[in-house]
CSV table of C-alpha atoms in Angstrom, one decimal:
chain,number,residue,atom,x,y,z
A,214,MET,CA,0.2,0.1,-0.1
A,215,ALA,CA,1.5,3.2,-0.9
A,216,ARG,CA,1.1,6.8,0.2
A,217,ILE,CA,-0.2,9.6,-2.1
A,218,ALA,CA,-0.8,12.8,-1.8
A,219,VAL,CA,-2.8,14.4,-4.1
A,220,ILE,CA,-2.8,18.4,-5.0
A,221,GLY,CA,-6.5,19.9,-5.2
A,222,ALA,CA,-9.7,18.2,-5.3
A,223,GLY,CA,-11.2,19.3,-9.1
A,224,MET,CA,-12.8,16.6,-11.4
A,225,GLY,CA,-9.6,14.8,-12.2
A,226,ALA,CA,-8.3,14.8,-8.8
A,227,MET,CA,-11.2,13.4,-7.2
A,228,ALA,CA,-11.5,10.6,-9.9
A,229,ALA,CA,-7.6,9.3,-9.5
A,230,ALA,CA,-8.3,9.7,-5.9
A,231,ALA,CA,-11.3,7.0,-6.0
A,232,ARG,CA,-9.4,4.7,-8.8
A,233,LEU,CA,-5.9,4.7,-6.4
A,234,ALA,CA,-7.7,4.2,-2.8
A,235,VAL,CA,-10.0,1.1,-4.3
A,236,ALA,CA,-6.5,-0.5,-5.2
A,237,GLY,CA,-5.4,-0.4,-2.1
A,238,HIS,CA,-3.4,3.2,-1.6
A,239,ARG,CA,-3.8,5.4,0.9
A,240,VAL,CA,-5.0,8.5,-0.4
A,241,THR,CA,-4.6,12.1,0.8
A,242,VAL,CA,-6.2,15.2,-1.4
A,243,TYR,CA,-5.1,18.6,-0.1
A,244,GLU,CA,-7.3,21.4,-1.2
A,245,ARG,CA,-6.6,24.8,-1.1
A,246,THR,CA,-10.2,26.4,-0.7
A,247,GLU,CA,-12.9,25.3,1.5
A,248,THR,CA,-14.6,22.8,-1.1
A,249,TYR,CA,-14.0,20.3,-3.7
A,250,GLY,CA,-15.0,20.3,-7.4
A,251,GLY,CA,-12.7,22.7,-9.0
A,252,ALA,CA,-14.0,24.8,-11.7
A,253,VAL,CA,-18.0,22.7,-10.8
A,254,ARG,CA,-19.3,24.7,-8.2
A,255,ARG,CA,-22.5,26.4,-7.1
A,256,PHE,CA,-23.9,29.5,-6.5
A,257,GLU,CA,-26.7,30.0,-3.9
A,258,ARG,CA,-29.1,32.5,-2.8
A,259,ASP,CA,-32.6,33.5,-1.8
A,260,GLY,CA,-33.8,29.8,-2.8
A,261,PHE,CA,-32.4,29.4,-6.0
A,262,ARG,CA,-29.2,27.6,-6.9
A,263,PHE,CA,-26.8,27.8,-10.5
A,264,ASP,CA,-24.3,26.1,-11.9
A,265,THR,CA,-21.1,27.9,-12.0
A,266,GLY,CA,-19.0,25.7,-14.2
A,267,PRO,CA,-20.4,23.1,-16.8
A,268,GLY,CA,-24.5,23.4,-17.2
A,269,LEU,CA,-24.3,20.1,-19.7
A,270,LEU,CA,-22.0,16.6,-19.6
A,271,THR,CA,-21.1,15.0,-22.6
A,272,LEU,CA,-19.5,11.4,-22.4
A,273,PRO,CA,-21.4,10.2,-19.6
A,274,ALA,CA,-19.7,7.4,-19.8
A,275,VAL,CA,-16.3,8.5,-18.3
A,276,TYR,CA,-18.1,8.7,-14.9
A,277,ARG,CA,-20.3,5.6,-15.7
A,278,ASP,CA,-17.0,3.6,-15.8
A,279,LEU,CA,-15.8,5.5,-12.7
A,280,PHE,CA,-18.6,4.6,-10.4
A,281,ILE,CA,-18.4,0.7,-11.7
A,282,LYS,CA,-14.8,0.7,-11.3
A,283,THR,CA,-14.8,2.1,-7.4
A,284,GLY,CA,-17.7,0.4,-6.8
A,285,ARG,CA,-19.5,-1.9,-8.9
A,286,GLU,CA,-22.9,1.0,-8.3
A,287,PRO,CA,-24.2,2.8,-11.9
A,288,LEU,CA,-23.7,6.1,-11.9
A,289,GLU,CA,-27.4,6.4,-12.1
A,290,ASP,CA,-27.6,4.8,-8.4
A,291,ARG,CA,-25.9,8.3,-6.9
A,292,VAL,CA,-27.2,10.5,-9.5
A,293,GLU,CA,-30.2,11.2,-12.2
A,294,LEU,CA,-29.0,11.8,-15.8
A,295,VAL,CA,-32.0,13.4,-17.7
A,296,GLN,CA,-31.0,13.5,-21.6
A,297,VAL,CA,-31.7,17.0,-23.3
A,298,ASP,CA,-33.8,17.3,-26.3
A,299,PRO,CA,-33.4,19.1,-28.4
A,300,SER,CA,-29.7,19.3,-27.6
A,301,ALA,CA,-29.7,22.9,-28.5
A,302,ARG,CA,-32.3,25.8,-30.0
A,303,HIS,CA,-29.8,27.8,-31.9
A,304,VAL,CA,-31.0,31.5,-32.6
A,305,PHE,CA,-28.9,33.8,-35.7
A,306,ALA,CA,-28.9,37.1,-36.0
A,307,ASP,CA,-31.1,37.3,-39.2
A,308,GLY,CA,-33.9,36.0,-37.0
A,309,THR,CA,-33.5,32.3,-38.4
A,310,GLU,CA,-34.2,29.8,-35.1
A,311,VAL,CA,-33.9,26.1,-35.5
A,312,SER,CA,-33.8,22.8,-32.2
A,313,LEU,CA,-31.3,20.4,-33.0
A,314,PRO,CA,-32.6,17.0,-31.6
A,315,ASN,CA,-30.1,15.4,-29.6
A,316,ALA,CA,-28.2,12.5,-30.3
A,317,SER,CA,-29.7,12.1,-33.6
A,318,ARG,CA,-28.2,12.8,-37.4
A,319,ALA,CA,-31.3,12.5,-39.1
A,320,GLY,CA,-33.7,14.7,-37.0
A,321,VAL,CA,-30.8,16.7,-37.1
A,322,VAL,CA,-30.4,16.8,-40.8
A,323,ALA,CA,-34.1,17.5,-41.1
A,324,ALA,CA,-34.0,20.2,-38.8
A,325,LEU,CA,-31.5,22.0,-40.8
A,326,ASP,CA,-33.3,21.9,-43.9
A,327,GLU,CA,-36.5,22.8,-42.6
A,328,ALA,CA,-34.6,26.0,-41.0
A,329,LEU,CA,-32.6,26.7,-43.0
A,330,GLY,CA,-33.1,25.2,-46.3
A,331,ALA,CA,-32.7,22.4,-48.4
A,332,GLY,CA,-29.4,21.1,-48.8
A,333,ALA,CA,-28.1,22.8,-45.5
A,334,GLY,CA,-29.1,19.6,-43.2
A,335,GLU,CA,-27.6,16.8,-46.1
A,336,ARG,CA,-23.8,19.3,-46.0
A,337,TRP,CA,-24.1,19.1,-42.0
A,338,GLY,CA,-24.5,15.4,-42.2
A,339,ASP,CA,-21.4,14.9,-44.8
A,340,PHE,CA,-19.2,17.3,-42.4
A,341,LEU,CA,-20.6,15.5,-39.4
A,342,VAL,CA,-19.5,12.1,-42.0
A,343,ARG,CA,-16.1,13.5,-41.7
A,344,ALA,CA,-16.2,14.4,-38.3
A,345,ARG,CA,-16.3,11.0,-37.0
A,346,GLU,CA,-13.6,9.8,-39.0
A,347,ALA,CA,-11.3,12.4,-37.5
A,348,TRP,CA,-12.7,10.8,-33.8
A,349,ASP,CA,-12.4,7.6,-35.0
A,350,ARG,CA,-8.3,8.4,-35.7
A,351,THR,CA,-8.0,10.3,-32.3
A,352,ARG,CA,-9.8,9.3,-29.7
A,353,ARG,CA,-7.4,6.5,-28.1
A,354,PRO,CA,-4.4,8.5,-28.3
A,355,LEU,CA,-5.8,11.3,-27.4
A,356,LEU,CA,-8.5,10.6,-24.7
A,357,GLU,CA,-8.0,6.8,-23.3
A,358,GLU,CA,-4.6,6.7,-23.5
A,359,PRO,CA,-1.2,8.4,-21.5
A,360,LEU,CA,0.2,10.5,-24.4
A,361,TRP,CA,2.8,8.6,-26.4
A,362,PRO,CA,6.3,9.2,-26.1
A,363,ASN,CA,6.6,10.2,-29.1
A,364,TRP,CA,3.7,12.8,-29.0
A,365,GLN,CA,5.1,14.3,-32.1
A,366,VAL,CA,2.8,11.7,-34.6
A,367,LEU,CA,-0.2,13.1,-33.5
A,368,ALA,CA,0.9,16.8,-34.5
A,369,ASP,CA,2.1,15.7,-37.7
A,370,LYS,CA,-0.7,15.1,-39.8
A,371,GLU,CA,-4.4,16.4,-40.0
A,372,PRO,CA,-6.8,13.3,-38.6
A,373,TYR,CA,-9.5,15.3,-40.6
A,374,PRO,CA,-9.9,14.2,-44.1
A,375,GLY,CA,-9.9,16.2,-46.8
A,376,THR,CA,-8.1,19.4,-45.9
A,377,THR,CA,-5.8,21.1,-47.7
A,378,TYR,CA,-7.0,23.6,-50.2
A,379,LYS,CA,-5.0,25.3,-53.2
A,380,ARG,CA,-3.5,28.0,-53.3
A,381,LEU,CA,-1.9,30.4,-55.9
A,382,LEU,CA,1.3,28.4,-58.2
A,383,GLY,CA,-0.6,25.2,-57.2
A,384,ARG,CA,0.8,25.3,-53.3
A,385,ARG,CA,-1.3,23.4,-50.9
A,386,ARG,CA,-1.7,24.6,-47.3
A,387,VAL,CA,-3.9,22.9,-44.1
A,388,VAL,CA,-7.3,24.2,-43.2
A,389,LYS,CA,-8.6,25.9,-40.4
A,390,LEU,CA,-12.1,25.4,-39.0
A,391,PHE,CA,-12.7,28.5,-39.4
A,392,GLU,CA,-12.2,27.5,-42.9
A,393,ILE,CA,-14.8,24.6,-43.4
A,394,GLY,CA,-17.4,26.3,-42.3
A,395,ARG,CA,-16.8,28.8,-45.0
A,396,ARG,CA,-15.9,26.6,-48.0
A,397,GLU,CA,-17.9,23.1,-46.8
A,398,LEU,CA,-20.6,24.1,-45.4
A,399,ARG,CA,-21.4,27.5,-47.4
A,400,ASP,CA,-23.8,29.2,-45.5
A,401,PRO,CA,-22.9,31.6,-43.0
A,402,ARG,CA,-25.2,29.9,-40.0
A,403,LEU,CA,-23.8,26.6,-40.3
A,404,ALA,CA,-20.6,27.9,-40.5
A,405,GLN,CA,-21.7,30.1,-37.2
A,406,LEU,CA,-23.1,26.9,-36.0
A,407,LEU,CA,-19.7,25.1,-36.6
A,408,ASP,CA,-17.9,28.3,-34.5
A,409,GLY,CA,-20.0,27.8,-31.5
A,410,TYR,CA,-18.5,24.7,-31.4
A,411,ALA,CA,-15.4,25.3,-30.5
A,412,LEU,CA,-16.3,28.5,-28.9
A,413,ALA,CA,-18.2,26.4,-26.0
A,414,TYR,CA,-14.7,24.5,-25.5
A,415,GLY,CA,-12.5,28.1,-25.1
A,416,VAL,CA,-11.1,27.1,-28.5
A,417,ASP,CA,-10.4,30.0,-31.3
A,418,PRO,CA,-12.6,28.9,-34.6
A,419,GLY,CA,-9.9,30.9,-36.4
A,420,THR,CA,-6.8,28.8,-35.6
A,421,ALA,CA,-8.1,25.4,-34.6
A,422,PRO,CA,-7.3,22.9,-36.5
A,423,ALA,CA,-9.9,21.2,-38.6
A,424,SER,CA,-10.0,18.4,-36.2
A,425,ALA,CA,-11.7,20.1,-33.8
A,426,ALA,CA,-14.9,18.6,-35.6
A,427,VAL,CA,-14.3,16.2,-33.2
A,428,LEU,CA,-16.2,18.6,-30.7
A,429,PRO,CA,-19.6,18.8,-32.3
A,430,TYR,CA,-18.8,15.4,-33.2
A,431,MET,CA,-18.9,14.1,-29.7
A,432,GLU,CA,-22.6,16.1,-28.5
A,433,HIS,CA,-23.9,14.6,-31.7
A,434,ALA,CA,-22.9,11.2,-31.5
A,435,PHE,CA,-23.3,10.8,-27.7
A,436,GLY,CA,-25.6,13.1,-27.2
A,437,THR,CA,-25.6,15.8,-24.0
A,438,TRP,CA,-27.0,15.5,-20.1
A,439,TYR,CA,-28.4,17.3,-17.6
A,440,VAL,CA,-28.0,16.0,-13.8
A,441,ARG,CA,-31.1,17.1,-11.5
A,442,GLY,CA,-30.3,19.4,-9.6
A,443,GLY,CA,-27.2,20.8,-11.5
A,444,ILE,CA,-23.8,19.3,-12.7
A,445,ARG,CA,-22.6,20.3,-8.6
A,446,GLU,CA,-24.7,17.1,-7.9
A,447,LEU,CA,-21.8,15.2,-10.4
A,448,ALA,CA,-19.4,16.6,-7.7
A,449,ASP,CA,-20.6,15.7,-4.8
A,450,ALA,CA,-21.2,12.3,-6.2
A,451,VAL,CA,-17.9,12.0,-7.1
A,452,TYR,CA,-16.7,13.5,-3.9
A,453,GLU,CA,-19.0,11.0,-1.9
A,454,ARG,CA,-17.3,8.0,-3.4
A,455,CYS,CA,-14.3,9.2,-2.7
A,456,ARG,CA,-14.9,9.3,1.3
A,457,GLU,CA,-16.6,5.6,1.2
A,458,ARG,CA,-13.6,4.5,-0.1
A,459,ARG,CA,-11.7,6.3,2.6
A,460,VAL,CA,-10.0,9.1,0.8
A,461,GLU,CA,-8.6,11.7,3.2
A,462,PHE,CA,-9.8,15.5,2.4
A,463,VAL,CA,-8.1,18.1,3.7
A,464,PHE,CA,-9.2,21.8,3.2
A,465,GLY,CA,-7.9,25.1,3.5
A,466,ALA,CA,-4.5,23.1,2.6
A,467,GLU,CA,-2.3,25.1,0.2
A,468,VAL,CA,0.5,23.1,-0.6
A,469,THR,CA,4.1,25.1,-1.1
A,470,ARG,CA,6.6,22.7,-2.2
A,471,VAL,CA,6.9,19.4,-3.5
A,472,LEU,CA,9.3,17.3,-1.5
A,473,GLU,CA,12.1,15.5,-3.2
A,474,LYS,CA,14.3,12.2,-1.9
A,475,ASP,CA,17.2,10.3,-3.6
A,476,GLY,CA,15.3,11.9,-6.8
A,477,ARG,CA,11.8,10.8,-6.8
A,478,ALA,CA,8.9,13.0,-5.1
A,479,ALA,CA,8.6,12.2,-1.4
A,480,GLY,CA,5.8,14.5,-0.2
A,481,VAL,CA,4.5,17.7,-0.1
A,482,GLU,CA,5.2,20.9,2.5
A,483,LEU,CA,2.0,22.9,3.1
A,484,SER,CA,2.3,26.6,3.4
A,485,THR,CA,2.1,26.1,7.4
A,486,GLY,CA,5.2,24.4,7.2
A,487,THR,CA,3.0,21.2,7.9
A,488,VAL,CA,5.1,17.9,6.0
A,489,ALA,CA,3.3,15.2,4.7
A,490,GLU,CA,5.4,12.5,3.3
A,491,ALA,CA,4.2,10.3,0.3
A,492,ASP,CA,5.2,7.8,-2.1
A,493,PHE,CA,3.4,9.2,-5.4
A,494,VAL,CA,2.5,12.5,-5.3
A,495,VAL,CA,-0.5,14.1,-8.2
A,496,GLY,CA,-0.6,17.2,-8.7
A,497,GLN,CA,-2.4,20.0,-11.0
A,498,GLY,CA,-0.7,21.7,-14.2
A,499,PRO,CA,2.6,22.1,-15.6
A,500,TRP,CA,2.8,25.6,-14.2
A,501,ARG,CA,1.6,25.1,-10.7
A,502,LEU,CA,4.5,22.0,-10.6
A,503,ARG,CA,6.9,23.8,-11.8
A,504,ASP,CA,6.5,25.9,-8.8
A,505,LEU,CA,5.9,23.6,-6.5
A,506,THR,CA,9.3,21.7,-7.5
A,507,GLY,CA,11.1,24.8,-8.8
A,508,ARG,CA,11.7,23.7,-12.0
A,509,GLN,CA,10.5,22.6,-15.3
A,510,VAL,CA,9.3,19.2,-14.4
A,511,TYR,CA,9.1,18.0,-18.4
A,512,GLY,CA,11.9,17.2,-20.7
A,513,ALA,CA,12.7,18.6,-24.0
A,514,GLU,CA,10.8,15.6,-24.9
A,515,ALA,CA,7.6,16.1,-23.8
A,516,VAL,CA,4.8,19.1,-25.0
A,517,GLU,CA,6.0,22.0,-24.4
A,518,PRO,CA,3.3,23.8,-21.9
A,519,GLU,CA,1.5,26.4,-22.7
A,520,PRO,CA,0.9,29.3,-20.8
A,521,GLU,CA,-2.6,29.0,-18.7
A,522,ASP,CA,-3.7,32.5,-19.7
A,523,ARG,CA,-3.1,32.7,-23.3
A,524,TYR,CA,-6.5,30.7,-23.2
A,525,PRO,CA,-9.7,32.6,-22.7
A,526,GLY,CA,-11.6,32.4,-19.9
A,527,ARG,CA,-15.8,32.9,-19.4
A,528,VAL,CA,-18.2,35.0,-17.7
A,529,VAL,CA,-21.2,33.6,-15.9
A,530,VAL,CA,-24.0,35.2,-15.2
A,531,CYS,CA,-26.7,34.2,-12.8
A,532,LEU,CA,-30.0,35.4,-12.9
A,533,ALA,CA,-33.2,34.8,-10.6
A,534,LEU,CA,-36.5,35.3,-12.1
A,535,ARG,CA,-39.7,36.6,-11.0
A,536,GLY,CA,-42.5,34.3,-13.3
A,537,ALA,CA,-42.5,30.6,-14.5
A,538,ARG,CA,-40.8,28.7,-16.8
A,539,GLU,CA,-42.8,28.8,-19.9
A,540,PRO,CA,-44.6,25.7,-21.5
A,541,GLY,CA,-42.4,24.2,-23.8
A,542,ALA,CA,-39.0,26.2,-23.0
A,543,VAL,CA,-36.1,24.6,-23.8
A,544,HIS,CA,-32.9,23.9,-21.9
A,545,ARG,CA,-30.3,25.3,-23.9
A,546,THR,CA,-30.3,28.5,-26.5
A,547,VAL,CA,-27.1,29.2,-28.1
A,548,VAL,CA,-27.5,32.7,-28.8
A,549,HIS,CA,-24.8,33.8,-31.8
A,550,ALA,CA,-23.6,36.7,-32.4
A,551,ALA,CA,-24.6,39.5,-35.0
A,552,ASP,CA,-21.3,39.5,-36.2
A,553,ASP,CA,-19.2,36.3,-36.6
A,554,GLU,CA,-16.1,38.9,-36.9
A,555,GLY,CA,-16.9,40.3,-33.3
A,556,ASP,CA,-15.7,36.2,-31.6
A,557,LEU,CA,-13.0,36.1,-33.7
A,558,ASP,CA,-12.1,39.5,-32.2
A,559,LEU,CA,-12.1,38.0,-28.9
A,560,PHE,CA,-9.0,35.6,-30.0
A,561,ARG,CA,-7.2,38.3,-32.2
A,562,HIS,CA,-7.2,41.4,-29.9
A,563,GLY,CA,-8.5,40.4,-26.6
A,564,MET,CA,-11.8,43.0,-27.7
A,565,LEU,CA,-15.3,42.0,-26.4
A,566,PRO,CA,-18.1,41.4,-29.0
A,567,ASP,CA,-21.0,44.2,-28.5
A,568,LEU,CA,-23.7,41.4,-28.3
A,569,PRO,CA,-21.3,38.0,-28.1
A,570,THR,CA,-22.8,34.4,-28.2
A,571,THR,CA,-24.4,33.4,-25.7
A,572,VAL,CA,-25.0,30.1,-24.0
A,573,VAL,CA,-28.4,30.5,-22.4
A,574,ASP,CA,-29.3,27.4,-19.7
A,575,ARG,CA,-33.2,27.4,-18.4
A,576,PRO,CA,-33.0,24.3,-16.9
A,577,ASP,CA,-36.8,23.0,-15.7
A,578,ASP,CA,-35.8,21.8,-12.7
A,579,PRO,CA,-37.6,22.6,-9.5
A,580,ALA,CA,-34.5,21.9,-7.2
A,581,LEU,CA,-33.3,25.3,-8.5
A,582,ARG,CA,-35.5,28.0,-7.5
A,583,PRO,CA,-37.6,28.6,-5.0
A,584,ASP,CA,-41.3,27.7,-6.4
A,585,GLY,CA,-42.8,27.4,-9.6
A,586,GLU,CA,-43.3,31.5,-9.7
A,587,HIS,CA,-39.6,31.9,-10.3
A,588,GLU,CA,-36.8,30.6,-12.8
A,589,SER,CA,-33.2,30.0,-12.7
A,590,VAL,CA,-30.8,31.0,-15.7
A,591,VAL,CA,-27.7,31.1,-16.4
A,592,LEU,CA,-25.7,32.9,-19.4
A,593,THR,CA,-22.6,31.9,-20.6
A,594,ALA,CA,-20.2,33.8,-22.9
A,595,THR,CA,-16.3,32.9,-23.7
A,596,VAL,CA,-14.1,36.2,-22.4
A,597,PRO,CA,-10.2,37.0,-22.8
A,598,SER,CA,-8.9,36.0,-19.3
A,599,ALA,CA,-7.9,38.6,-16.5
A,600,THR,CA,-4.7,38.7,-18.2
A,601,GLU,CA,-5.8,40.0,-21.4
A,602,TYR,CA,-8.6,41.8,-19.7
A,603,ASP,CA,-9.1,43.9,-16.5
A,604,TRP,CA,-12.0,42.3,-15.4
A,605,ALA,CA,-11.5,44.1,-12.0
A,606,ALA,CA,-12.1,47.7,-13.7
A,607,PRO,CA,-15.2,49.7,-12.2
A,608,GLY,CA,-18.4,48.5,-13.9
A,609,ALA,CA,-16.9,46.7,-16.3
A,610,ALA,CA,-18.0,43.3,-15.4
A,611,ASP,CA,-21.5,44.5,-15.4
A,612,ALA,CA,-21.1,46.4,-18.6
A,613,PHE,CA,-20.5,43.1,-20.2
A,614,ALA,CA,-23.3,41.1,-18.5
A,615,ASP,CA,-26.0,43.8,-19.8
A,616,ARG,CA,-24.4,42.7,-23.3
A,617,MET,CA,-24.8,39.4,-22.7
A,618,ALA,CA,-28.6,39.9,-21.4
A,619,ALA,CA,-29.6,42.2,-24.2
A,620,ALA,CA,-28.6,38.8,-26.2
A,621,ALA,CA,-30.0,36.3,-24.6
A,622,GLU,CA,-33.2,38.3,-24.7
A,623,ARG,CA,-33.2,37.6,-28.7
A,624,ALA,CA,-34.1,34.0,-27.5
A,625,VAL,CA,-36.2,35.0,-23.8
A,626,PRO,CA,-38.5,37.9,-25.1
A,627,GLY,CA,-38.6,40.3,-21.9
A,628,LEU,CA,-35.8,38.7,-19.7
A,629,ARG,CA,-34.8,41.6,-18.6
A,630,GLU,CA,-37.6,42.8,-17.4
A,631,ARG,CA,-37.9,39.9,-15.4
A,632,VAL,CA,-34.8,40.2,-13.3
A,633,LEU,CA,-35.4,39.9,-9.6
A,634,TRP,CA,-31.3,40.1,-9.0
A,635,ARG,CA,-28.0,39.0,-10.8
A,636,GLU,CA,-24.4,37.3,-9.9
A,637,VAL,CA,-21.9,38.0,-12.4
A,638,ARG,CA,-18.5,35.7,-12.5
A,639,THR,CA,-15.7,36.8,-14.3
A,640,PRO,CA,-12.2,35.0,-15.2
A,641,LEU,CA,-11.2,36.5,-11.9
A,642,ASP,CA,-13.4,34.4,-9.4
A,643,THR,CA,-12.3,31.4,-11.8
A,644,GLU,CA,-8.5,32.3,-11.0
A,645,ARG,CA,-9.1,32.0,-7.7
A,646,GLU,CA,-11.6,29.1,-7.4
A,647,THR,CA,-9.2,27.0,-9.5
A,648,GLY,CA,-5.8,28.6,-9.8
A,649,ALA,CA,-5.9,28.6,-13.0
A,650,GLY,CA,-3.7,31.7,-14.8
A,651,GLY,CA,-6.0,34.7,-15.2
A,652,GLY,CA,-9.1,32.1,-14.9
A,653,ALA,CA,-8.5,30.6,-18.5
A,654,VAL,CA,-10.7,27.4,-19.5
A,655,PRO,CA,-8.2,24.9,-20.4
A,656,PRO,CA,-9.0,23.2,-24.0
A,657,PRO,CA,-9.4,19.7,-24.8
A,658,ALA,CA,-6.5,18.3,-26.7
A,659,LEU,CA,-6.7,18.3,-30.2
A,660,ALA,CA,-4.4,16.5,-32.6
A,661,ALA,CA,-3.0,17.9,-35.8
A,662,PRO,CA,-0.4,20.9,-37.2
A,663,GLU,CA,-1.1,23.5,-35.0
A,664,GLY,CA,-3.8,21.4,-32.9
A,665,VAL,CA,-3.5,21.4,-29.0
A,666,LEU,CA,-1.1,19.2,-27.3
A,667,HIS,CA,-1.0,19.4,-23.2
A,668,PRO,CA,1.8,17.8,-20.9
A,669,ALA,CA,1.6,13.9,-20.0
A,670,ASN,CA,0.5,12.9,-17.0
A,671,SER,CA,3.7,11.4,-15.9
A,672,THR,CA,6.7,14.0,-15.6
A,673,ALA,CA,10.4,14.0,-15.8
A,674,LEU,CA,10.6,14.0,-11.7
A,675,PRO,CA,9.7,10.0,-10.9
A,676,GLY,CA,6.7,9.6,-8.3
A,677,LEU,CA,5.3,13.3,-9.8
A,678,PHE,CA,2.0,13.0,-11.9
A,679,ALA,CA,0.1,15.6,-13.4
A,680,VAL,CA,-3.7,15.3,-13.2
A,681,GLY,CA,-6.6,17.6,-14.7
A,682,GLY,CA,-7.6,20.2,-17.5
A,683,TRP,CA,-3.9,21.3,-17.7
A,684,SER,CA,-2.4,18.2,-18.5
A,685,HIS,CA,-3.3,15.3,-20.9
A,686,PRO,CA,-6.2,15.2,-22.9
A,687,GLY,CA,-7.0,18.7,-21.9
A,688,GLY,CA,-10.1,20.7,-20.6
A,689,GLY,CA,-13.9,20.1,-20.2
A,690,LEU,CA,-15.6,17.8,-17.7
A,691,PRO,CA,-15.2,14.1,-19.6
A,692,HIS,CA,-11.4,14.8,-19.8
A,693,ALA,CA,-11.4,15.6,-16.6
A,694,GLY,CA,-12.5,12.2,-15.7
A,695,MET,CA,-10.2,10.3,-17.8
A,696,SER,CA,-7.3,12.1,-16.6
A,697,GLY,CA,-8.0,10.8,-13.2
A,698,ALA,CA,-7.8,7.4,-14.9
A,699,LEU,CA,-5.1,7.8,-16.8
A,700,VAL,CA,-3.0,8.8,-13.5
A,701,ALA,CA,-4.4,6.0,-11.7
A,702,GLY,CA,-2.9,3.8,-14.6
A,703,LEU,CA,0.0,4.8,-14.9
A,704,ILE,CA,0.3,4.5,-10.8
A,705,VAL,CA,-1.0,1.4,-10.2
A,706,GLU,CA,0.1,-0.4,-13.3
A,707,GLY,CA,3.4,0.9,-14.1
A,708,PRO,CA,5.1,2.9,-17.2
A,709,GLU,CA,3.7,0.5,-19.2
A,710,PHE,CA,0.3,1.1,-18.8
A,711,ARG,CA,-1.5,1.4,-22.2
A,712,GLY,CA,-5.1,2.9,-21.0
A,713,SER,CA,-8.0,0.9,-20.0
A,714,GLN,CA,-8.9,-1.6,-23.2
């Protein structure tokens, strides 16, 4: 039985802790804040409850596997999963609206044809076929296996088929996701639909590789799910599973140093000066591991970690509304920006669009509201991190929240007149709660030249491992669970571990 110190109680860290504990190890989690879940948080006031992190779950199989492997118990015995249908309603600047059925390619094709005109659905359906090829080529190395030692092969070739276009003089170049929308989908609304999937993951559609097509494919193929009571209920369930497996949690415990002995990780030191010896240490993010060890723990052969704050963050607006949710209201509406160049300027120049692409979540869940005469609504938009934009400037957060509310009113008429109060959360809140530089949100791994690859879960310091969104396979709720499985496998089975079969 090994002693294992886990730094932080994010979803990936807890997934690793539960798996390691069930393997017979003694696991202690040190969390600098007073709660668990990382970015999966809840805000409560006056009988209203809001998810301030992810609002929906994709690839629930990741957490189903966690609960089966750590207790032979279905996830559904702990939380109620509800398949959201339609998966989302999309509202475009020209007034066009389309609701896309959940996990139904034929239904999506028919809906797009009806809303956008004959042929639109077929073009989107053909795109999804190509996206599936990219998914099939990258699923295991990007999500289910430790990062290959020869990781460069994942960056040498674009897995999305047919991704070179001719330039003048016959030269060829690799196409970006942005160009797929314009050249292959041939409808500005379909292009915005595709861009919106990238934006939701904090990925710039203007520079993202074509392989980012796997992001809409995941939702279309595996569906989107809501956890009754809010996604925070999933964090509660994972935490309770850890406790049942005798994982010890120490809250308000900031780790300031990873101890080394005989050339390997040997424990952690807390801000109080307390030392906790361990045989293995699991930390979060290459930059924080560098700070805790005093050196770069990734060698020249590993993926060079990008600064966290180069990625965008999110503004979340929690709205307490008077008046009941109208019958037939959809769970999620994506209100696309009036000008898609405005969303791209977010990445190019750190500028805030006047009417940003805004996700409106309206769960039909009595647990989130004080009574049937009120409604709990969450607005989310991708924005520059706190390094790129001064979110602490007087009025900055409220002014942008006003823009988001104006955008959301295109989906919910009369929204602003119904507001009792609101809570605005910016990347500064994310930075405080998760420690991410600038409150940035990590993107998922994407293969291809100029793709996104995160540092491996193992490091150059024996006994030290990395888990969570800033390590392989990157950001996103399912990816966090996958990183926990990979770290547990590497510790239990050793460097020969190649992922679950």
